[in-house]
């Protein structure tokens, strides 16, 4: 059985991530979307909130997708799950340097685990969670970047950060 892992911060999940999940799920028997419990990274959303948004976002996709959280090294988590493929999305050449470093490091740590890259759908090649949060902070329209459920969660978060309620 071919088990793949799609790891990330997913703070929050965007349409670009969903596109990668959809395509990666068709390449494996099972795909685990693995949410990093980043202790030092400042996330807008808790791990539970991020998992909830991912689950809502993938409800109409294939049923071979599991959503889990992990901490520590990705390769250790992958080994525990019997996964030997790591999936990452590549948006532009600017992603390459970081991604190749990550992939080589992971392979040095465990050479039974390979990284495969899926090129992001051109439509979403500019998109990142950080950009979505920045646009949302200034009350910009984010409906082209995330699905409606996630959009509402982001609006609630912005309102709570700014200390007012959305009506
Ligand atoms: O969505 P992101 O933030 O670009 O995802 C980065 C992620 C989660 C893939 C990466 O930070 C990671 O795997 N972290 C776990 C620790 C680890 O295994 N690092 C790899 C060696 S540097």
Short mmCIF file of N, CA and C and ligand atoms in Angstrom, two decimals:
data_model
loop_
_atom_site.label_atom_id
_atom_site.label_comp_id
_atom_site.label_asym_id
_atom_site.label_seq_id
_atom_site.Cartn_x
_atom_site.Cartn_y
_atom_site.Cartn_z
N UNK A 1 0.85 -1.20 0.00
CA UNK A 1 0.00 0.00 0.00
C UNK A 1 0.88 1.25 0.00
N UNK A 2 0.59 2.18 -0.92
CA UNK A 2 1.39 3.39 -1.06
C UNK A 2 0.77 4.50 -0.22
N UNK A 3 1.51 4.89 0.84
CA UNK A 3 0.99 5.96 1.71
C UNK A 3 1.86 7.20 1.55
N UNK A 4 1.22 8.33 1.27
CA UNK A 4 1.94 9.59 1.10
C UNK A 4 1.53 10.57 2.19
N UNK A 5 2.45 11.51 2.43
CA UNK A 5 2.17 12.54 3.44
C UNK A 5 2.28 13.90 2.78
N UNK A 6 1.30 14.74 3.01
CA UNK A 6 1.37 16.13 2.54
C UNK A 6 1.45 17.01 3.80
N UNK A 7 2.68 17.42 4.17
CA UNK A 7 2.83 18.17 5.42
C UNK A 7 2.77 19.68 5.19
N UNK A 8 2.43 20.40 6.24
CA UNK A 8 2.45 21.85 6.13
C UNK A 8 1.92 22.50 7.39
N UNK A 9 1.95 23.82 7.35
CA UNK A 9 1.40 24.58 8.48
C UNK A 9 -0.11 24.77 8.31
N UNK A 10 -0.54 24.96 7.08
CA UNK A 10 -1.97 25.12 6.77
C UNK A 10 -2.64 26.14 7.68
N UNK A 11 -2.04 27.32 7.74
CA UNK A 11 -2.53 28.36 8.68
C UNK A 11 -3.04 29.57 7.93
N UNK A 12 -4.16 29.48 7.23
CA UNK A 12 -5.08 28.36 7.06
C UNK A 12 -4.90 27.70 5.68
N UNK A 13 -5.68 26.64 5.46
CA UNK A 13 -5.68 25.96 4.17
C UNK A 13 -6.23 26.90 3.08
N UNK A 14 -5.55 26.92 1.93
CA UNK A 14 -6.01 27.76 0.81
C UNK A 14 -6.50 26.86 -0.33
N UNK A 15 -7.04 27.49 -1.36
CA UNK A 15 -7.47 26.72 -2.55
C UNK A 15 -6.28 26.05 -3.22
N UNK A 16 -5.10 26.65 -3.09
CA UNK A 16 -3.88 26.05 -3.66
C UNK A 16 -3.56 24.73 -2.96
N UNK A 17 -3.66 24.71 -1.63
CA UNK A 17 -3.45 23.46 -0.88
C UNK A 17 -4.48 22.40 -1.29
N UNK A 18 -5.73 22.83 -1.42
CA UNK A 18 -6.80 21.86 -1.73
C UNK A 18 -6.54 21.21 -3.09
N UNK A 19 -6.07 22.03 -4.02
CA UNK A 19 -5.75 21.49 -5.36
C UNK A 19 -4.65 20.42 -5.27
N UNK A 20 -3.63 20.70 -4.46
CA UNK A 20 -2.54 19.71 -4.30
C UNK A 20 -3.08 18.44 -3.61
N UNK A 21 -3.89 18.62 -2.58
CA UNK A 21 -4.45 17.45 -1.87
C UNK A 21 -5.26 16.58 -2.83
N UNK A 22 -6.08 17.24 -3.63
CA UNK A 22 -6.92 16.50 -4.59
C UNK A 22 -6.05 15.67 -5.54
N UNK A 23 -5.03 16.33 -6.11
CA UNK A 23 -4.20 15.62 -7.09
C UNK A 23 -3.34 14.55 -6.42
N UNK A 24 -2.78 14.86 -5.24
CA UNK A 24 -1.91 13.89 -4.56
C UNK A 24 -2.71 12.67 -4.12
N UNK A 25 -3.97 12.87 -3.75
CA UNK A 25 -4.77 11.73 -3.27
C UNK A 25 -4.99 10.71 -4.39
N UNK A 26 -4.89 11.18 -5.64
CA UNK A 26 -5.09 10.27 -6.78
C UNK A 26 -3.83 9.51 -7.13
N UNK A 27 -2.72 9.90 -6.52
CA UNK A 27 -1.43 9.24 -6.83
C UNK A 27 -1.08 8.16 -5.80
N UNK A 28 -1.83 8.12 -4.70
CA UNK A 28 -1.49 7.19 -3.61
C UNK A 28 -2.71 6.38 -3.20
N UNK A 29 -2.44 5.30 -2.47
CA UNK A 29 -3.57 4.56 -1.90
C UNK A 29 -4.17 5.35 -0.74
N UNK A 30 -3.26 5.99 0.02
CA UNK A 30 -3.73 6.81 1.15
C UNK A 30 -2.89 8.08 1.21
N UNK A 31 -3.54 9.19 1.48
CA UNK A 31 -2.81 10.46 1.65
C UNK A 31 -3.09 10.99 3.05
N UNK A 32 -2.01 11.28 3.77
CA UNK A 32 -2.17 11.88 5.10
C UNK A 32 -1.81 13.36 5.00
N UNK A 33 -2.76 14.21 5.30
CA UNK A 33 -2.47 15.64 5.38
C UNK A 33 -1.99 15.88 6.81
N UNK A 34 -0.72 16.27 6.94
CA UNK A 34 -0.09 16.33 8.27
C UNK A 34 0.13 17.79 8.67
N UNK A 35 -0.54 18.19 9.73
CA UNK A 35 -0.50 19.59 10.18
C UNK A 35 0.57 19.74 11.25
N UNK A 36 1.51 20.61 10.99
CA UNK A 36 2.61 20.82 11.94
C UNK A 36 2.12 21.56 13.18
N UNK A 37 2.41 20.96 14.33
CA UNK A 37 2.12 21.66 15.61
C UNK A 37 3.31 22.55 15.90
N UNK A 38 3.36 23.70 15.22
CA UNK A 38 4.55 24.54 15.34
C UNK A 38 4.56 25.35 16.62
N UNK A 39 5.48 24.99 17.49
CA UNK A 39 5.53 25.64 18.79
C UNK A 39 6.13 27.05 18.69
N UNK A 40 7.14 27.19 17.84
CA UNK A 40 7.77 28.51 17.79
C UNK A 40 7.18 29.43 16.72
N UNK A 41 6.51 28.84 15.72
CA UNK A 41 5.90 29.67 14.68
C UNK A 41 4.64 30.31 15.25
N UNK A 42 4.42 31.54 14.94
CA UNK A 42 3.20 32.20 15.43
C UNK A 42 2.05 31.93 14.45
N UNK A 43 1.18 31.01 14.83
CA UNK A 43 0.06 30.67 13.95
C UNK A 43 -1.16 31.48 14.35
N UNK A 44 -1.98 31.81 13.37
CA UNK A 44 -3.26 32.45 13.69
C UNK A 44 -4.21 31.43 14.30
N UNK A 45 -4.14 30.21 13.77
CA UNK A 45 -5.13 29.20 14.15
C UNK A 45 -4.47 28.08 14.94
N UNK A 46 -5.21 27.53 15.91
CA UNK A 46 -4.71 26.39 16.67
C UNK A 46 -4.68 25.17 15.74
N UNK A 47 -4.00 24.12 16.18
CA UNK A 47 -3.95 22.90 15.36
C UNK A 47 -5.37 22.37 15.14
N UNK A 48 -6.19 22.40 16.20
CA UNK A 48 -7.56 21.88 16.06
C UNK A 48 -8.36 22.70 15.04
N UNK A 49 -8.18 24.02 15.09
CA UNK A 49 -8.89 24.88 14.13
C UNK A 49 -8.42 24.60 12.71
N UNK A 50 -7.10 24.41 12.55
CA UNK A 50 -6.56 24.15 11.20
C UNK A 50 -7.07 22.81 10.67
N UNK A 51 -7.09 21.81 11.57
CA UNK A 51 -7.59 20.48 11.15
C UNK A 51 -9.07 20.57 10.76
N UNK A 52 -9.83 21.31 11.56
CA UNK A 52 -11.26 21.47 11.27
C UNK A 52 -11.46 22.10 9.89
N UNK A 53 -10.68 23.14 9.59
CA UNK A 53 -10.83 23.81 8.28
C UNK A 53 -10.42 22.88 7.14
N UNK A 54 -9.38 22.07 7.38
CA UNK A 54 -8.95 21.13 6.33
C UNK A 54 -10.06 20.10 6.08
N UNK A 55 -10.60 19.56 7.19
CA UNK A 55 -11.64 18.53 7.04
C UNK A 55 -12.84 19.07 6.26
N UNK A 56 -13.24 20.32 6.57
CA UNK A 56 -14.35 20.91 5.81
C UNK A 56 -13.99 21.09 4.34
N UNK A 57 -12.72 21.42 4.10
CA UNK A 57 -12.31 21.75 2.73
C UNK A 57 -12.17 20.52 1.85
N UNK A 58 -12.00 19.35 2.46
CA UNK A 58 -11.76 18.15 1.64
C UNK A 58 -12.95 17.20 1.65
N UNK A 59 -14.09 17.67 2.21
CA UNK A 59 -15.21 16.75 2.39
C UNK A 59 -15.74 16.20 1.06
N UNK A 60 -15.53 16.94 -0.02
CA UNK A 60 -16.03 16.43 -1.32
C UNK A 60 -14.92 15.77 -2.15
N UNK A 61 -13.75 15.58 -1.55
CA UNK A 61 -12.67 14.92 -2.29
C UNK A 61 -12.69 13.42 -2.00
N UNK A 62 -11.70 12.73 -2.55
CA UNK A 62 -11.62 11.28 -2.42
C UNK A 62 -11.57 10.85 -0.93
N UNK A 63 -12.07 9.64 -0.65
CA UNK A 63 -12.14 9.25 0.78
C UNK A 63 -10.88 8.51 1.27
N UNK A 64 -9.79 8.63 0.51
CA UNK A 64 -8.54 8.01 0.98
C UNK A 64 -7.62 9.05 1.66
N UNK A 65 -8.24 10.16 2.15
CA UNK A 65 -7.44 11.23 2.75
C UNK A 65 -7.70 11.28 4.25
N UNK A 66 -6.60 11.27 5.02
CA UNK A 66 -6.69 11.38 6.48
C UNK A 66 -6.05 12.70 6.88
N UNK A 67 -6.54 13.32 7.94
CA UNK A 67 -5.92 14.56 8.43
C UNK A 67 -5.41 14.30 9.85
N UNK A 68 -4.13 14.58 10.06
CA UNK A 68 -3.52 14.33 11.37
C UNK A 68 -2.60 15.50 11.71
N UNK A 69 -2.21 15.60 12.98
CA UNK A 69 -1.20 16.59 13.34
C UNK A 69 0.08 15.86 13.71
N UNK A 70 1.18 16.59 13.64
CA UNK A 70 2.45 15.97 14.06
C UNK A 70 3.34 17.03 14.68
N UNK A 71 4.25 16.55 15.55
CA UNK A 71 5.33 17.44 15.99
C UNK A 71 6.63 16.67 15.86
N UNK A 72 7.74 17.35 16.05
CA UNK A 72 9.02 16.68 15.87
C UNK A 72 9.36 16.59 14.39
N UNK A 73 10.21 15.61 14.07
CA UNK A 73 10.67 15.50 12.68
C UNK A 73 9.61 14.84 11.79
N UNK A 74 9.48 15.42 10.62
CA UNK A 74 8.52 14.88 9.65
C UNK A 74 8.86 13.43 9.27
N UNK A 75 10.13 13.14 9.09
CA UNK A 75 10.49 11.77 8.66
C UNK A 75 10.14 10.75 9.75
N UNK A 76 10.22 11.16 11.01
CA UNK A 76 9.86 10.23 12.10
C UNK A 76 8.35 9.96 12.07
N UNK A 77 7.59 11.03 11.84
CA UNK A 77 6.14 10.88 11.74
C UNK A 77 5.79 9.99 10.54
N UNK A 78 6.47 10.26 9.42
CA UNK A 78 6.20 9.48 8.21
C UNK A 78 6.47 7.99 8.45
N UNK A 79 7.59 7.71 9.12
CA UNK A 79 7.95 6.31 9.38
C UNK A 79 6.88 5.63 10.24
N UNK A 80 6.43 6.36 11.26
CA UNK A 80 5.39 5.82 12.16
C UNK A 80 4.11 5.49 11.39
N UNK A 81 3.84 6.27 10.36
CA UNK A 81 2.62 6.07 9.57
C UNK A 81 2.85 5.13 8.37
N UNK A 82 4.04 4.56 8.29
CA UNK A 82 4.40 3.70 7.15
C UNK A 82 4.32 4.42 5.81
N UNK A 83 4.58 5.70 5.84
CA UNK A 83 4.53 6.48 4.59
C UNK A 83 5.95 6.64 4.08
N UNK A 84 6.14 6.49 2.77
CA UNK A 84 7.49 6.73 2.25
C UNK A 84 7.53 7.75 1.12
N UNK A 85 6.47 8.52 1.03
CA UNK A 85 6.46 9.62 0.05
C UNK A 85 6.00 10.90 0.76
N UNK A 86 6.77 11.95 0.57
CA UNK A 86 6.37 13.28 1.06
C UNK A 86 5.98 14.10 -0.16
N UNK A 87 4.82 14.71 -0.10
CA UNK A 87 4.37 15.53 -1.22
C UNK A 87 4.50 17.00 -0.85
N UNK A 88 5.06 17.78 -1.75
CA UNK A 88 5.11 19.23 -1.54
C UNK A 88 4.69 19.93 -2.82
N UNK A 89 4.07 21.07 -2.69
CA UNK A 89 3.67 21.85 -3.86
C UNK A 89 4.76 22.87 -4.19
N UNK A 90 5.01 23.07 -5.46
CA UNK A 90 5.97 24.09 -5.90
C UNK A 90 5.21 25.14 -6.69
N UNK A 91 5.25 26.37 -6.16
CA UNK A 91 4.52 27.44 -6.84
C UNK A 91 5.39 28.12 -7.89
N UNK A 92 6.55 28.53 -7.47
CA UNK A 92 7.42 29.30 -8.37
C UNK A 92 8.85 28.97 -8.02
N UNK A 93 9.76 29.51 -8.81
CA UNK A 93 11.17 29.21 -8.61
C UNK A 93 11.64 29.66 -7.21
N UNK A 94 10.98 30.65 -6.66
CA UNK A 94 11.34 31.14 -5.32
C UNK A 94 11.12 30.08 -4.24
N UNK A 95 10.22 29.14 -4.48
CA UNK A 95 9.99 28.04 -3.51
C UNK A 95 11.14 27.04 -3.53
N UNK A 96 11.83 26.99 -4.67
CA UNK A 96 12.72 25.87 -4.95
C UNK A 96 13.83 25.71 -3.91
N UNK A 97 14.46 26.83 -3.56
CA UNK A 97 15.62 26.76 -2.68
C UNK A 97 15.27 26.14 -1.32
N UNK A 98 14.19 26.63 -0.76
CA UNK A 98 13.74 26.12 0.53
C UNK A 98 13.30 24.66 0.42
N UNK A 99 12.57 24.37 -0.65
CA UNK A 99 12.03 23.02 -0.80
C UNK A 99 13.12 21.97 -1.04
N UNK A 100 14.15 22.36 -1.80
CA UNK A 100 15.21 21.41 -2.10
C UNK A 100 16.02 21.13 -0.83
N UNK A 101 16.18 22.18 -0.01
CA UNK A 101 16.89 22.02 1.26
C UNK A 101 16.13 21.05 2.19
N UNK A 102 14.82 21.26 2.24
CA UNK A 102 13.96 20.40 3.06
C UNK A 102 14.02 18.95 2.57
N UNK A 103 13.91 18.79 1.25
CA UNK A 103 13.87 17.45 0.67
C UNK A 103 15.20 16.72 0.90
N UNK A 104 16.33 17.43 0.69
CA UNK A 104 17.63 16.80 0.90
C UNK A 104 17.84 16.44 2.37
N UNK A 105 17.45 17.35 3.24
CA UNK A 105 17.62 17.08 4.68
C UNK A 105 16.81 15.85 5.07
N UNK A 106 15.57 15.80 4.61
CA UNK A 106 14.73 14.65 4.96
C UNK A 106 15.30 13.35 4.41
N UNK A 107 15.89 13.42 3.23
CA UNK A 107 16.47 12.21 2.64
C UNK A 107 17.75 11.77 3.36
N UNK A 108 18.49 12.77 3.86
CA UNK A 108 19.67 12.43 4.67
C UNK A 108 19.23 11.77 5.97
N UNK A 109 18.11 12.24 6.51
CA UNK A 109 17.62 11.69 7.78
C UNK A 109 17.03 10.30 7.61
N UNK A 110 16.39 10.09 6.46
CA UNK A 110 15.80 8.77 6.20
C UNK A 110 15.72 8.56 4.68
N UNK A 111 16.62 7.73 4.16
CA UNK A 111 16.65 7.61 2.70
C UNK A 111 15.63 6.62 2.15
N UNK A 112 14.75 6.14 3.03
CA UNK A 112 13.62 5.34 2.52
C UNK A 112 12.45 6.23 2.14
N UNK A 113 12.58 7.50 2.49
CA UNK A 113 11.45 8.42 2.24
C UNK A 113 11.84 9.42 1.16
N UNK A 114 11.04 9.48 0.11
CA UNK A 114 11.32 10.39 -1.01
C UNK A 114 10.32 11.55 -1.02
N UNK A 115 10.80 12.66 -1.55
CA UNK A 115 9.89 13.81 -1.70
C UNK A 115 9.51 13.95 -3.16
N UNK A 116 8.23 14.11 -3.41
CA UNK A 116 7.81 14.43 -4.79
C UNK A 116 7.16 15.81 -4.78
N UNK A 117 7.38 16.54 -5.87
CA UNK A 117 6.84 17.89 -5.98
C UNK A 117 5.73 17.93 -7.02
N UNK A 118 4.64 18.55 -6.64
CA UNK A 118 3.58 18.80 -7.62
C UNK A 118 3.58 20.30 -7.92
N UNK A 119 3.59 20.64 -9.20
CA UNK A 119 3.53 22.07 -9.51
C UNK A 119 2.11 22.55 -9.21
N UNK A 120 2.07 23.66 -8.54
CA UNK A 120 0.77 24.23 -8.16
C UNK A 120 0.01 24.64 -9.42
N UNK A 121 -1.28 24.47 -9.37
CA UNK A 121 -2.14 24.96 -10.45
C UNK A 121 -1.80 26.44 -10.70
N UNK A 122 -1.61 26.80 -11.98
CA UNK A 122 -1.22 28.18 -12.34
C UNK A 122 -2.12 29.22 -11.68
N UNK A 123 -3.40 28.88 -11.56
CA UNK A 123 -4.39 29.79 -10.95
C UNK A 123 -3.99 30.22 -9.56
N UNK A 124 -3.27 29.31 -8.87
CA UNK A 124 -2.94 29.57 -7.46
C UNK A 124 -1.44 29.77 -7.24
N UNK A 125 -0.72 30.06 -8.32
CA UNK A 125 0.74 30.06 -8.22
C UNK A 125 1.27 31.23 -7.38
N UNK A 126 0.44 32.21 -7.13
CA UNK A 126 0.86 33.38 -6.33
C UNK A 126 0.39 33.25 -4.88
N UNK A 127 -0.40 32.23 -4.60
CA UNK A 127 -1.19 32.19 -3.36
C UNK A 127 -0.42 31.60 -2.19
N UNK A 128 -0.56 32.21 -1.01
CA UNK A 128 0.01 31.62 0.20
C UNK A 128 -0.90 31.97 1.37
N UNK A 129 -0.81 31.21 2.43
CA UNK A 129 -1.61 31.48 3.63
C UNK A 129 -1.28 32.88 4.16
N UNK A 130 -0.01 33.26 4.09
CA UNK A 130 0.40 34.57 4.63
C UNK A 130 -0.26 35.71 3.87
N UNK A 131 -0.29 35.57 2.53
CA UNK A 131 -0.92 36.62 1.73
C UNK A 131 -2.41 36.72 2.06
N UNK A 132 -3.05 35.56 2.20
CA UNK A 132 -4.48 35.55 2.52
C UNK A 132 -4.72 36.28 3.86
N UNK A 133 -3.87 36.01 4.84
CA UNK A 133 -4.04 36.64 6.16
C UNK A 133 -3.81 38.15 6.06
N UNK A 134 -2.84 38.53 5.25
CA UNK A 134 -2.55 39.96 5.11
C UNK A 134 -3.74 40.68 4.45
N UNK A 135 -4.27 40.10 3.39
CA UNK A 135 -5.42 40.72 2.71
C UNK A 135 -6.61 40.81 3.69
N UNK A 136 -6.82 39.71 4.44
CA UNK A 136 -7.94 39.67 5.38
C UNK A 136 -7.79 40.72 6.48
N UNK A 137 -6.56 40.93 6.91
CA UNK A 137 -6.31 41.89 7.98
C UNK A 137 -6.80 43.28 7.59
N UNK A 138 -6.65 43.58 6.27
CA UNK A 138 -7.07 44.90 5.80
C UNK A 138 -8.45 44.84 5.14
N UNK A 139 -9.23 43.83 5.58
CA UNK A 139 -10.62 43.67 5.12
C UNK A 139 -10.75 43.50 3.61
N UNK A 140 -9.72 42.97 2.95
CA UNK A 140 -9.81 42.72 1.52
C UNK A 140 -10.64 41.47 1.25
N UNK A 141 -11.03 41.33 -0.01
CA UNK A 141 -11.86 40.20 -0.42
C UNK A 141 -11.00 38.95 -0.60
N UNK A 142 -11.28 37.89 0.17
CA UNK A 142 -10.45 36.68 0.10
C UNK A 142 -11.19 35.49 -0.50
N UNK A 143 -12.38 35.76 -1.07
CA UNK A 143 -13.19 34.61 -1.50
C UNK A 143 -12.56 33.84 -2.67
N UNK A 144 -11.62 34.47 -3.38
CA UNK A 144 -10.97 33.76 -4.50
C UNK A 144 -9.80 32.90 -4.02
N UNK A 145 -9.47 33.01 -2.75
CA UNK A 145 -8.27 32.34 -2.23
C UNK A 145 -8.57 31.14 -1.34
N UNK A 146 -9.73 31.18 -0.69
CA UNK A 146 -10.09 30.11 0.27
C UNK A 146 -11.56 29.77 0.08
N UNK A 147 -12.01 28.64 0.60
CA UNK A 147 -13.43 28.34 0.44
C UNK A 147 -14.26 29.10 1.49
N UNK A 148 -15.58 29.03 1.34
CA UNK A 148 -16.46 29.88 2.15
C UNK A 148 -16.31 29.59 3.64
N UNK A 149 -16.20 28.32 4.00
CA UNK A 149 -16.06 27.96 5.42
C UNK A 149 -14.81 28.62 6.01
N UNK A 150 -13.70 28.47 5.29
CA UNK A 150 -12.42 29.03 5.76
C UNK A 150 -12.49 30.57 5.77
N UNK A 151 -13.14 31.11 4.75
CA UNK A 151 -13.27 32.58 4.69
C UNK A 151 -13.97 33.10 5.96
N UNK A 152 -15.04 32.41 6.35
CA UNK A 152 -15.76 32.87 7.55
C UNK A 152 -14.91 32.73 8.81
N UNK A 153 -14.14 31.63 8.90
CA UNK A 153 -13.25 31.42 10.06
C UNK A 153 -12.20 32.53 10.12
N UNK A 154 -11.69 32.91 8.94
CA UNK A 154 -10.67 33.98 8.90
C UNK A 154 -11.30 35.30 9.34
N UNK A 155 -12.49 35.57 8.85
CA UNK A 155 -13.15 36.83 9.22
C UNK A 155 -13.40 36.89 10.73
N UNK A 156 -13.82 35.74 11.30
CA UNK A 156 -14.02 35.69 12.76
C UNK A 156 -12.71 35.97 13.49
N UNK A 157 -11.63 35.37 12.95
CA UNK A 157 -10.31 35.53 13.60
C UNK A 157 -9.87 36.99 13.53
N UNK A 158 -10.04 37.61 12.36
CA UNK A 158 -9.65 39.02 12.20
C UNK A 158 -10.45 39.87 13.18
N UNK A 159 -11.75 39.57 13.26
CA UNK A 159 -12.60 40.35 14.17
C UNK A 159 -12.14 40.17 15.61
N UNK A 160 -11.79 38.94 15.99
CA UNK A 160 -11.37 38.71 17.39
C UNK A 160 -10.03 39.37 17.66
N UNK A 161 -9.15 39.38 16.63
CA UNK A 161 -7.85 40.04 16.82
C UNK A 161 -8.07 41.56 16.97
N UNK A 162 -8.98 42.08 16.14
CA UNK A 162 -9.21 43.53 16.19
C UNK A 162 -10.17 43.92 17.33
N UNK A 163 -10.76 42.89 17.96
CA UNK A 163 -11.62 43.15 19.12
C UNK A 163 -13.01 43.64 18.78
N UNK A 164 -13.53 43.24 17.62
CA UNK A 164 -14.94 43.56 17.34
C UNK A 164 -15.62 42.35 16.74
N UNK A 165 -16.94 42.41 16.69
CA UNK A 165 -17.72 41.27 16.18
C UNK A 165 -18.22 41.55 14.76
N UNK A 166 -18.20 40.50 13.92
CA UNK A 166 -18.77 40.65 12.56
C UNK A 166 -20.27 40.47 12.66
N UNK A 167 -21.04 41.33 11.95
CA UNK A 167 -22.50 41.14 11.98
C UNK A 167 -22.97 40.76 10.58
O1 LIG B 1 3.68 24.83 5.09
P1 LIG B 1 5.08 24.95 5.54
O2 LIG B 1 5.17 25.82 6.77
O3 LIG B 1 6.00 25.41 4.45
O4 LIG B 1 5.55 23.45 5.97
C1 LIG B 1 6.84 23.22 6.46
C2 LIG B 1 6.97 21.78 7.04
C3 LIG B 1 5.87 21.50 8.02
C4 LIG B 1 6.90 20.80 5.91
C5 LIG B 1 8.39 21.69 7.70
O5 LIG B 1 8.57 22.81 8.51
C6 LIG B 1 8.56 20.43 8.53
O6 LIG B 1 8.56 19.34 8.01
N1 LIG B 1 8.71 20.61 9.87
C7 LIG B 1 8.90 19.53 10.80
C8 LIG B 1 10.35 19.46 11.30
C9 LIG B 1 11.21 18.77 10.27
O7 LIG B 1 11.10 17.58 10.06
N2 LIG B 1 12.02 19.55 9.54
C10 LIG B 1 12.79 18.98 8.43
C11 LIG B 1 14.24 19.07 8.62
S1 LIG B 1 14.74 20.75 8.44
#
